[in-house]
Each structure stands twice: as C-alpha cells, then as structure tokens.
Amino acid sequence: MVMVRAAFAAARSLKRDFGEVEHLQFTEKGPGDFVSNADIYAQKVIREHLLRARPDYGFLGEEGQPATGNGTHRWIVDPLDGTTNFMHGLPHFAISIALEHQGEIAAGLVLNPATDELFWAEKGAGAFLETPSSIRSRRLRVAGRRTLQNALIATGIPYPAKGRHDEYLRTLQSAMAGTSGVRRFGAAALDLAFVAAARFDGFWELDLSPWDVAAGILLVKEAGGAVSDLAGAPYQLGGPSILASNFELHEPLSKLLSNA
C-alpha cells in the first residue's frame, strides 16, 4: 500500500532527528505551535511518495500549499502530529495519512515512529493494528464499557491562540467529575487510534484541523465506534469540536461535555 510505504519512509527520517532534537532549527508558526525541519522534511518525503504513485490526486498537508488534483481523490496528511512532544524528546508522536474519495475518508493510517505501531483502516473492511512483533494484523474493536464512571477519556488542550480556554476548562471539569479519569498525551491522531484500539474509552478536543483527525476518524468508525461533534451532530472535517467513543458511551458523554 502506497500510504504505508510513504509513512515508513517518513518515519525513518523522524527517527534520525528524534535523538537530535537539540540540534534542529525551528520556525515558529504561532504561540505554542512550532514546526521543525523534521516536520517539513517528513511531509516532503510523504508527498513525493504519494504523488509519484497517484499524480492526479489532490494533497492537503499541515505544511505548505495544497494541491487540487482531480477533484475526486485527496490525500490528507499530518507528517508529525505531536510536534511539541517530539521537540521535547517525548516518544509519543505520529504520522497520519488519509485518503479522501468524493468527500469521504476511504482509507487511513496512523504510525507511531517511536514504537512502529501501525494503525490502519479501510472503509467497510475494518480497522487493524500491526506491530514489529506481530505475525499478522490484529482486528481492532472499541472498548465495551457502558458507564462513564468506569471510562478513561483522552483530550487535548487548546493552544493559547485559539482563545477557548474557559469553554475547555468547563468541559474538562465535567469530564473529571463524571468519568474515571482524563489523559492528555498531546497527539490527537494517536488518541483516536487508541480509542479504536480500546486503550481509551473516548476522546474529545476543540478546533482540530482536518489532517489531525482524518485517519483517526476512520479508525474509530471501522473499529465499531461513533464520531460526532460535542453536541452529537455529525462531525465535519475542520469542525469546532470532535467526540469519539463507543456507541454505548457516546450520548451520555456528549451530554456530559456539551452541557458543561
């Protein structure tokens, strides 16, 4: 699969740079939001692989200008989700690649270069996990918990420039009071992959970009989960909020967070 080859090619460059973060030169994109040379180069590697194989497809990435392509297929790429973790030597970051076909995500993957865990999904075919020690792909299913009191929920904290901290803190307070715990790991693509793999029972965040969530959304859905905005309405890429969980927890979690 061309996406897998592109992801592992970019992962090789990120691994080289990860141990040398103190030597990287960084460009500031905005308060608290940095992009590294590693980030830019990883997207260049991915883009070259994908467009060499499918030159007529569009391309939307976190770095640089989008390419329109044929209007029916588009790659959506985050070459380094969890840039701040990467910069500080925290081995929790990811490459996210999704293929959009006529407005719907048809395939996607999330790769953690630090562990070589590869989460991938195809629409209608399921979601899977491959690890360096696995002989074959393992089918993913979301967790089966039915009560919020036993649920472990993940989230992300908005950047200062987003200006929604009061709203976020209200939802965080509700989540802390109504669930068994909240975790903030700093990489939305992996958070969604972990929901698909039943490591987290749910995930919510505000103001995420399409490349942050495109692959992860498909992973959750193909693992039997639900994705919406906080109010429970269908999620649109680039929307103001996202909520992912199993179907049993989705409505009560939506009410808990949206009524905060």
PDB file of C-alpha atoms in Angstrom:
ATOM      1  CA  MET A   1       0.000   0.000   0.000  1.00  0.00           C
ATOM      2  CA  VAL A   2       1.457   3.338  -1.051  1.00  0.00           C
ATOM      3  CA  MET A   3       0.382   5.035   2.189  1.00  0.00           C
ATOM      4  CA  VAL A   4       2.292   2.513   4.286  1.00  0.00           C
ATOM      5  CA  ARG A   5       5.458   2.893   2.232  1.00  0.00           C
ATOM      6  CA  ALA A   6       5.223   6.683   2.457  1.00  0.00           C
ATOM      7  CA  ALA A   7       4.656   6.602   6.220  1.00  0.00           C
ATOM      8  CA  PHE A   8       7.608   4.329   6.973  1.00  0.00           C
ATOM      9  CA  ALA A   9       9.880   6.349   4.685  1.00  0.00           C
ATOM     10  CA  ALA A  10       8.997   9.495   6.634  1.00  0.00           C
ATOM     11  CA  ALA A  11       9.340   7.618   9.926  1.00  0.00           C
ATOM     12  CA  ARG A  12      12.953   6.790   9.115  1.00  0.00           C
ATOM     13  CA  SER A  13      13.783  10.488   8.839  1.00  0.00           C
ATOM     14  CA  LEU A  14      11.867  11.330  12.022  1.00  0.00           C
ATOM     15  CA  LYS A  15      13.708   8.623  13.954  1.00  0.00           C
ATOM     16  CA  ARG A  16      17.040  10.067  12.841  1.00  0.00           C
ATOM     17  CA  ASP A  17      16.035  13.513  14.030  1.00  0.00           C
ATOM     18  CA  PHE A  18      14.277  12.469  17.236  1.00  0.00           C
ATOM     19  CA  GLY A  19      17.509  11.797  19.100  1.00  0.00           C
ATOM     20  CA  GLU A  20      18.965  15.070  17.866  1.00  0.00           C
ATOM     21  CA  VAL A  21      16.162  17.475  18.705  1.00  0.00           C
ATOM     22  CA  GLU A  22      18.537  19.910  20.372  1.00  0.00           C
ATOM     23  CA  HIS A  23      20.290  20.415  17.030  1.00  0.00           C
ATOM     24  CA  LEU A  24      17.173  21.042  14.962  1.00  0.00           C
ATOM     25  CA  GLN A  25      16.356  24.512  13.727  1.00  0.00           C
ATOM     26  CA  PHE A  26      12.758  25.546  14.342  1.00  0.00           C
ATOM     27  CA  THR A  27      10.429  28.088  12.811  1.00  0.00           C
ATOM     28  CA  GLU A  28       7.614  29.424  14.970  1.00  0.00           C
ATOM     29  CA  LYS A  29       4.156  29.251  13.338  1.00  0.00           C
ATOM     30  CA  GLY A  30       2.273  30.831  16.220  1.00  0.00           C
ATOM     31  CA  PRO A  31       2.126  30.899  20.012  1.00  0.00           C
ATOM     32  CA  GLY A  32       2.862  27.402  21.223  1.00  0.00           C
ATOM     33  CA  ASP A  33       2.653  25.939  17.709  1.00  0.00           C
ATOM     34  CA  PHE A  34       6.047  25.134  16.210  1.00  0.00           C
ATOM     35  CA  VAL A  35       7.133  23.406  13.084  1.00  0.00           C
ATOM     36  CA  SER A  36      10.513  21.727  12.841  1.00  0.00           C
ATOM     37  CA  ASN A  37      12.795  20.947   9.990  1.00  0.00           C
ATOM     38  CA  ALA A  38      11.917  17.326  10.681  1.00  0.00           C
ATOM     39  CA  ASP A  39       8.220  18.108  10.203  1.00  0.00           C
ATOM     40  CA  ILE A  40       8.788  19.859   6.880  1.00  0.00           C
ATOM     41  CA  TYR A  41      11.085  17.149   5.549  1.00  0.00           C
ATOM     42  CA  ALA A  42       8.748  14.337   6.623  1.00  0.00           C
ATOM     43  CA  GLN A  43       5.895  15.915   4.663  1.00  0.00           C
ATOM     44  CA  LYS A  44       8.176  16.330   1.641  1.00  0.00           C
ATOM     45  CA  VAL A  45       9.001  12.605   1.764  1.00  0.00           C
ATOM     46  CA  ILE A  46       5.346  11.615   2.128  1.00  0.00           C
ATOM     47  CA  ARG A  47       4.168  13.959  -0.610  1.00  0.00           C
ATOM     48  CA  GLU A  48       6.779  12.692  -3.058  1.00  0.00           C
ATOM     49  CA  HIS A  49       5.818   9.060  -2.425  1.00  0.00           C
ATOM     50  CA  LEU A  50       2.083   9.659  -2.689  1.00  0.00           C
ATOM     51  CA  LEU A  51       2.077  11.924  -5.722  1.00  0.00           C
ATOM     52  CA  ARG A  52       4.588   9.760  -7.549  1.00  0.00           C
ATOM     53  CA  ALA A  53       2.172   6.843  -7.204  1.00  0.00           C
ATOM     54  CA  ARG A  54      -1.016   8.885  -7.739  1.00  0.00           C
ATOM     55  CA  PRO A  55      -0.025  12.096  -9.580  1.00  0.00           C
ATOM     56  CA  ASP A  56      -3.641  13.083 -10.285  1.00  0.00           C
ATOM     57  CA  TYR A  57      -4.714  13.045  -6.614  1.00  0.00           C
ATOM     58  CA  GLY A  58      -5.064  16.203  -4.557  1.00  0.00           C
ATOM     59  CA  PHE A  59      -2.961  16.808  -1.455  1.00  0.00           C
ATOM     60  CA  LEU A  60      -3.706  18.618   1.813  1.00  0.00           C
ATOM     61  CA  GLY A  61      -0.978  18.714   4.430  1.00  0.00           C
ATOM     62  CA  GLU A  62      -0.163  20.667   7.549  1.00  0.00           C
ATOM     63  CA  GLU A  63       2.873  22.212   5.879  1.00  0.00           C
ATOM     64  CA  GLY A  64       2.919  24.078   2.568  1.00  0.00           C
ATOM     65  CA  GLN A  65       0.363  24.650  -0.146  1.00  0.00           C
ATOM     66  CA  PRO A  66      -2.417  22.186  -1.037  1.00  0.00           C
ATOM     67  CA  ALA A  67      -2.709  20.601  -4.478  1.00  0.00           C
ATOM     68  CA  THR A  68      -6.161  20.413  -6.061  1.00  0.00           C
ATOM     69  CA  GLY A  69      -5.679  17.285  -8.159  1.00  0.00           C
ATOM     70  CA  ASN A  70      -8.553  15.599  -9.984  1.00  0.00           C
ATOM     71  CA  GLY A  71     -11.218  16.745  -7.532  1.00  0.00           C
ATOM     72  CA  THR A  72     -12.324  13.224  -6.564  1.00  0.00           C
ATOM     73  CA  HIS A  73      -9.348  11.903  -4.564  1.00  0.00           C
ATOM     74  CA  ARG A  74      -7.272  13.784  -1.992  1.00  0.00           C
ATOM     75  CA  TRP A  75      -4.519  12.818   0.420  1.00  0.00           C
ATOM     76  CA  ILE A  76      -4.828  14.421   3.880  1.00  0.00           C
ATOM     77  CA  VAL A  77      -1.523  14.317   5.763  1.00  0.00           C
ATOM     78  CA  ASP A  78      -0.074  15.288   9.115  1.00  0.00           C
ATOM     79  CA  PRO A  79       3.637  14.435   8.857  1.00  0.00           C
ATOM     80  CA  LEU A  80       4.275  14.944  12.565  1.00  0.00           C
ATOM     81  CA  ASP A  81       1.332  15.015  14.941  1.00  0.00           C
ATOM     82  CA  GLY A  82       2.666  15.782  18.403  1.00  0.00           C
ATOM     83  CA  THR A  83       5.395  18.200  17.341  1.00  0.00           C
ATOM     84  CA  THR A  84       5.780  19.583  20.866  1.00  0.00           C
ATOM     85  CA  ASN A  85       6.326  16.074  22.248  1.00  0.00           C
ATOM     86  CA  PHE A  86       8.896  15.464  19.526  1.00  0.00           C
ATOM     87  CA  MET A  87      10.725  18.699  20.325  1.00  0.00           C
ATOM     88  CA  HIS A  88      10.992  17.765  23.996  1.00  0.00           C
ATOM     89  CA  GLY A  89      12.145  14.205  23.402  1.00  0.00           C
ATOM     90  CA  LEU A  90       8.843  12.581  24.368  1.00  0.00           C
ATOM     91  CA  PRO A  91       8.318   9.404  22.273  1.00  0.00           C
ATOM     92  CA  HIS A  92       4.626   9.986  21.629  1.00  0.00           C
ATOM     93  CA  PHE A  93       4.078  11.403  18.160  1.00  0.00           C
ATOM     94  CA  ALA A  94       2.644  10.132  14.911  1.00  0.00           C
ATOM     95  CA  ILE A  95       2.379  10.256  11.155  1.00  0.00           C
ATOM     96  CA  SER A  96      -1.209  10.420   9.913  1.00  0.00           C
ATOM     97  CA  ILE A  97      -2.224   9.785   6.291  1.00  0.00           C
ATOM     98  CA  ALA A  98      -5.783   9.554   4.980  1.00  0.00           C
ATOM     99  CA  LEU A  99      -7.246   9.144   1.509  1.00  0.00           C
ATOM    100  CA  GLU A 100     -10.440  11.063   0.839  1.00  0.00           C
ATOM    101  CA  HIS A 101     -12.689   9.973  -2.038  1.00  0.00           C
ATOM    102  CA  GLN A 102     -15.529  12.267  -3.060  1.00  0.00           C
ATOM    103  CA  GLY A 103     -15.686  13.852   0.366  1.00  0.00           C
ATOM    104  CA  GLU A 104     -15.470  10.645   2.432  1.00  0.00           C
ATOM    105  CA  ILE A 105     -12.418   9.067   4.056  1.00  0.00           C
ATOM    106  CA  ALA A 106     -11.773   5.785   2.246  1.00  0.00           C
ATOM    107  CA  ALA A 107      -8.528   4.693   3.919  1.00  0.00           C
ATOM    108  CA  GLY A 108      -6.222   5.910   6.637  1.00  0.00           C
ATOM    109  CA  LEU A 109      -3.277   5.079   8.828  1.00  0.00           C
ATOM    110  CA  VAL A 110      -1.612   6.364  11.976  1.00  0.00           C
ATOM    111  CA  LEU A 111       2.006   5.328  12.588  1.00  0.00           C
ATOM    112  CA  ASN A 112       3.970   5.915  15.792  1.00  0.00           C
ATOM    113  CA  PRO A 113       7.617   6.017  14.650  1.00  0.00           C
ATOM    114  CA  ALA A 114       8.857   5.583  18.231  1.00  0.00           C
ATOM    115  CA  THR A 115       7.172   2.181  18.591  1.00  0.00           C
ATOM    116  CA  ASP A 116       6.484   1.230  14.945  1.00  0.00           C
ATOM    117  CA  GLU A 117       2.853   0.574  15.851  1.00  0.00           C
ATOM    118  CA  LEU A 118       0.814   0.939  12.667  1.00  0.00           C
ATOM    119  CA  PHE A 119      -2.931   1.518  12.964  1.00  0.00           C
ATOM    120  CA  TRP A 120      -4.760   1.347   9.644  1.00  0.00           C
ATOM    121  CA  ALA A 121      -8.265   1.097   8.258  1.00  0.00           C
ATOM    122  CA  GLU A 122     -10.168   0.820   5.001  1.00  0.00           C
ATOM    123  CA  LYS A 123     -13.783   1.872   4.723  1.00  0.00           C
ATOM    124  CA  GLY A 124     -16.006  -1.186   5.010  1.00  0.00           C
ATOM    125  CA  ALA A 125     -13.081  -3.525   5.713  1.00  0.00           C
ATOM    126  CA  GLY A 126     -12.304  -2.820   9.372  1.00  0.00           C
ATOM    127  CA  ALA A 127      -9.504  -1.311  11.446  1.00  0.00           C
ATOM    128  CA  PHE A 128      -6.268  -3.111  12.281  1.00  0.00           C
ATOM    129  CA  LEU A 129      -3.031  -2.865  14.258  1.00  0.00           C
ATOM    130  CA  GLU A 130       0.380  -4.120  13.168  1.00  0.00           C
ATOM    131  CA  THR A 131       3.411  -4.163  15.468  1.00  0.00           C
ATOM    132  CA  PRO A 132       7.037  -5.214  14.886  1.00  0.00           C
ATOM    133  CA  SER A 133       6.386  -8.453  16.802  1.00  0.00           C
ATOM    134  CA  SER A 134       3.032  -9.321  15.235  1.00  0.00           C
ATOM    135  CA  ILE A 135       2.774 -12.088  12.666  1.00  0.00           C
ATOM    136  CA  ARG A 136      -0.447 -10.704  11.217  1.00  0.00           C
ATOM    137  CA  SER A 137      -2.663  -7.662  11.645  1.00  0.00           C
ATOM    138  CA  ARG A 138      -4.921  -7.621  14.704  1.00  0.00           C
ATOM    139  CA  ARG A 139      -8.524  -6.530  14.197  1.00  0.00           C
ATOM    140  CA  LEU A 140      -9.408  -3.533  16.356  1.00  0.00           C
ATOM    141  CA  ARG A 141     -12.610  -3.032  18.332  1.00  0.00           C
ATOM    142  CA  VAL A 142     -13.520  -0.103  20.543  1.00  0.00           C
ATOM    143  CA  ALA A 143     -13.864  -0.749  24.271  1.00  0.00           C
ATOM    144  CA  GLY A 144     -17.087  -2.268  25.562  1.00  0.00           C
ATOM    145  CA  ARG A 145     -17.541  -0.172  28.700  1.00  0.00           C
ATOM    146  CA  ARG A 146     -21.089   1.048  29.247  1.00  0.00           C
ATOM    147  CA  THR A 147     -20.790   3.522  32.122  1.00  0.00           C
ATOM    148  CA  LEU A 148     -18.963   6.845  32.188  1.00  0.00           C
ATOM    149  CA  GLN A 149     -17.872   6.233  35.769  1.00  0.00           C
ATOM    150  CA  ASN A 150     -15.583   3.446  34.524  1.00  0.00           C
ATOM    151  CA  ALA A 151     -14.426   5.218  31.364  1.00  0.00           C
ATOM    152  CA  LEU A 152     -10.949   6.619  30.695  1.00  0.00           C
ATOM    153  CA  ILE A 153     -11.179   9.649  28.410  1.00  0.00           C
ATOM    154  CA  ALA A 154      -8.469  11.441  26.433  1.00  0.00           C
ATOM    155  CA  THR A 155      -8.377  15.076  25.396  1.00  0.00           C
ATOM    156  CA  GLY A 156      -6.119  17.821  24.105  1.00  0.00           C
ATOM    157  CA  ILE A 157      -5.575  21.319  25.469  1.00  0.00           C
ATOM    158  CA  PRO A 158      -6.191  24.198  23.013  1.00  0.00           C
ATOM    159  CA  TYR A 159      -3.258  26.385  22.044  1.00  0.00           C
ATOM    160  CA  PRO A 160      -3.304  29.893  23.568  1.00  0.00           C
ATOM    161  CA  ALA A 161      -4.097  31.454  20.187  1.00  0.00           C
ATOM    162  CA  LYS A 162      -7.371  29.529  19.971  1.00  0.00           C
ATOM    163  CA  GLY A 163      -8.877  31.586  22.791  1.00  0.00           C
ATOM    164  CA  ARG A 164     -11.329  28.929  24.047  1.00  0.00           C
ATOM    165  CA  HIS A 165      -9.770  28.085  27.394  1.00  0.00           C
ATOM    166  CA  ASP A 166     -12.794  28.963  29.529  1.00  0.00           C
ATOM    167  CA  GLU A 167     -15.014  26.697  27.427  1.00  0.00           C
ATOM    168  CA  TYR A 168     -12.435  23.930  27.515  1.00  0.00           C
ATOM    169  CA  LEU A 169     -11.964  24.138  31.274  1.00  0.00           C
ATOM    170  CA  ARG A 170     -15.703  23.738  31.812  1.00  0.00           C
ATOM    171  CA  THR A 171     -15.752  20.558  29.735  1.00  0.00           C
ATOM    172  CA  LEU A 172     -12.618  19.297  31.474  1.00  0.00           C
ATOM    173  CA  GLN A 173     -14.177  19.850  34.886  1.00  0.00           C
ATOM    174  CA  SER A 174     -17.260  17.893  33.817  1.00  0.00           C
ATOM    175  CA  ALA A 175     -15.141  15.062  32.423  1.00  0.00           C
ATOM    176  CA  MET A 176     -13.051  14.858  35.587  1.00  0.00           C
ATOM    177  CA  ALA A 177     -16.177  14.659  37.734  1.00  0.00           C
ATOM    178  CA  GLY A 178     -18.103  12.237  35.528  1.00  0.00           C
ATOM    179  CA  THR A 179     -15.510   9.680  34.404  1.00  0.00           C
ATOM    180  CA  SER A 180     -12.801   7.515  35.943  1.00  0.00           C
ATOM    181  CA  GLY A 181     -10.051   9.749  34.566  1.00  0.00           C
ATOM    182  CA  VAL A 182      -8.798  12.090  31.855  1.00  0.00           C
ATOM    183  CA  ARG A 183      -5.499  11.838  29.980  1.00  0.00           C
ATOM    184  CA  ARG A 184      -3.751  14.431  27.796  1.00  0.00           C
ATOM    185  CA  PHE A 185      -0.999  12.839  25.669  1.00  0.00           C
ATOM    186  CA  GLY A 186      -0.513  15.563  23.060  1.00  0.00           C
ATOM    187  CA  ALA A 187      -1.165  13.781  19.743  1.00  0.00           C
ATOM    188  CA  ALA A 188      -4.779  13.706  18.541  1.00  0.00           C
ATOM    189  CA  ALA A 189      -4.133  11.146  15.800  1.00  0.00           C
ATOM    190  CA  LEU A 190      -2.797   8.661  18.347  1.00  0.00           C
ATOM    191  CA  ASP A 191      -5.602   9.485  20.787  1.00  0.00           C
ATOM    192  CA  LEU A 192      -8.141   8.467  18.141  1.00  0.00           C
ATOM    193  CA  ALA A 193      -6.117   5.362  17.274  1.00  0.00           C
ATOM    194  CA  PHE A 194      -6.107   4.460  20.966  1.00  0.00           C
ATOM    195  CA  VAL A 195      -9.906   4.801  21.086  1.00  0.00           C
ATOM    196  CA  ALA A 196     -10.087   2.383  18.144  1.00  0.00           C
ATOM    197  CA  ALA A 197      -7.734   0.006  19.985  1.00  0.00           C
ATOM    198  CA  ALA A 198      -9.773   0.172  23.246  1.00  0.00           C
ATOM    199  CA  ARG A 199      -6.915   1.826  25.135  1.00  0.00           C
ATOM    200  CA  PHE A 200      -9.085   4.891  25.677  1.00  0.00           C
ATOM    201  CA  ASP A 201     -12.861   4.768  26.037  1.00  0.00           C
ATOM    202  CA  GLY A 202     -13.370   8.188  24.495  1.00  0.00           C
ATOM    203  CA  PHE A 203     -11.706  11.330  23.178  1.00  0.00           C
ATOM    204  CA  TRP A 204     -12.730  14.932  22.716  1.00  0.00           C
ATOM    205  CA  GLU A 205     -10.964  18.078  21.594  1.00  0.00           C
ATOM    206  CA  LEU A 206     -11.683  21.532  20.189  1.00  0.00           C
ATOM    207  CA  ASP A 207     -10.538  23.229  16.966  1.00  0.00           C
ATOM    208  CA  LEU A 208      -8.642  20.408  15.291  1.00  0.00           C
ATOM    209  CA  SER A 209      -7.576  20.611  11.653  1.00  0.00           C
ATOM    210  CA  PRO A 210      -8.551  18.021   9.016  1.00  0.00           C
ATOM    211  CA  TRP A 211      -5.069  16.468   8.982  1.00  0.00           C
ATOM    212  CA  ASP A 212      -5.188  15.929  12.758  1.00  0.00           C
ATOM    213  CA  VAL A 213      -8.219  13.641  12.635  1.00  0.00           C
ATOM    214  CA  ALA A 214      -8.951  12.375   9.101  1.00  0.00           C
ATOM    215  CA  ALA A 215      -7.272   8.979   9.510  1.00  0.00           C
ATOM    216  CA  GLY A 216      -8.239   8.618  13.166  1.00  0.00           C
ATOM    217  CA  ILE A 217     -11.929   9.140  12.456  1.00  0.00           C
ATOM    218  CA  LEU A 218     -11.948   6.202  10.052  1.00  0.00           C
ATOM    219  CA  LEU A 219     -10.064   4.047  12.560  1.00  0.00           C
ATOM    220  CA  VAL A 220     -12.702   4.673  15.228  1.00  0.00           C
ATOM    221  CA  LYS A 221     -15.643   4.099  12.886  1.00  0.00           C
ATOM    222  CA  GLU A 222     -14.186   0.903  11.416  1.00  0.00           C
ATOM    223  CA  ALA A 223     -13.477  -0.342  14.947  1.00  0.00           C
ATOM    224  CA  GLY A 224     -17.187  -0.026  15.718  1.00  0.00           C
ATOM    225  CA  GLY A 225     -17.139   3.405  17.342  1.00  0.00           C
ATOM    226  CA  ALA A 226     -19.008   6.667  16.899  1.00  0.00           C
ATOM    227  CA  VAL A 227     -17.693  10.109  15.931  1.00  0.00           C
ATOM    228  CA  SER A 228     -19.569  13.413  16.212  1.00  0.00           C
ATOM    229  CA  ASP A 229     -19.137  16.943  17.471  1.00  0.00           C
ATOM    230  CA  LEU A 230     -19.632  17.601  21.177  1.00  0.00           C
ATOM    231  CA  ALA A 231     -23.353  18.203  20.683  1.00  0.00           C
ATOM    232  CA  GLY A 232     -23.767  14.847  18.942  1.00  0.00           C
ATOM    233  CA  ALA A 233     -24.159  16.241  15.418  1.00  0.00           C
ATOM    234  CA  PRO A 234     -22.247  14.649  12.502  1.00  0.00           C
ATOM    235  CA  TYR A 235     -18.599  15.693  12.556  1.00  0.00           C
ATOM    236  CA  GLN A 236     -17.278  17.681   9.604  1.00  0.00           C
ATOM    237  CA  LEU A 237     -13.532  17.909   8.954  1.00  0.00           C
ATOM    238  CA  GLY A 238     -12.264  21.158  10.423  1.00  0.00           C
ATOM    239  CA  GLY A 239     -15.282  21.496  12.723  1.00  0.00           C
ATOM    240  CA  PRO A 240     -15.081  23.290  16.093  1.00  0.00           C
ATOM    241  CA  SER A 241     -15.188  20.114  18.215  1.00  0.00           C
ATOM    242  CA  ILE A 242     -14.860  16.350  17.951  1.00  0.00           C
ATOM    243  CA  LEU A 243     -16.034  13.490  20.160  1.00  0.00           C
ATOM    244  CA  ALA A 244     -15.194   9.801  19.652  1.00  0.00           C
ATOM    245  CA  SER A 245     -16.185   6.773  21.736  1.00  0.00           C
ATOM    246  CA  ASN A 246     -18.155   3.548  21.564  1.00  0.00           C
ATOM    247  CA  PHE A 247     -21.893   3.820  20.867  1.00  0.00           C
ATOM    248  CA  GLU A 248     -22.913   2.998  24.447  1.00  0.00           C
ATOM    249  CA  LEU A 249     -20.960   5.912  25.915  1.00  0.00           C
ATOM    250  CA  HIS A 250     -21.419   8.397  23.102  1.00  0.00           C
ATOM    251  CA  GLU A 251     -24.718  10.004  24.033  1.00  0.00           C
ATOM    252  CA  PRO A 252     -24.023  10.285  27.781  1.00  0.00           C
ATOM    253  CA  LEU A 253     -20.514  11.584  27.080  1.00  0.00           C
ATOM    254  CA  SER A 254     -21.902  14.136  24.629  1.00  0.00           C
ATOM    255  CA  LYS A 255     -24.406  15.339  27.229  1.00  0.00           C
ATOM    256  CA  LEU A 256     -21.745  15.478  29.931  1.00  0.00           C
ATOM    257  CA  LEU A 257     -19.394  17.625  27.844  1.00  0.00           C
ATOM    258  CA  SER A 258     -21.806  19.780  25.846  1.00  0.00           C
ATOM    259  CA  ASN A 259     -23.829  20.797  28.919  1.00  0.00           C
ATOM    260  CA  ALA A 260     -20.763  21.913  30.857  1.00  0.00           C
TER     261      ALA A 260
END
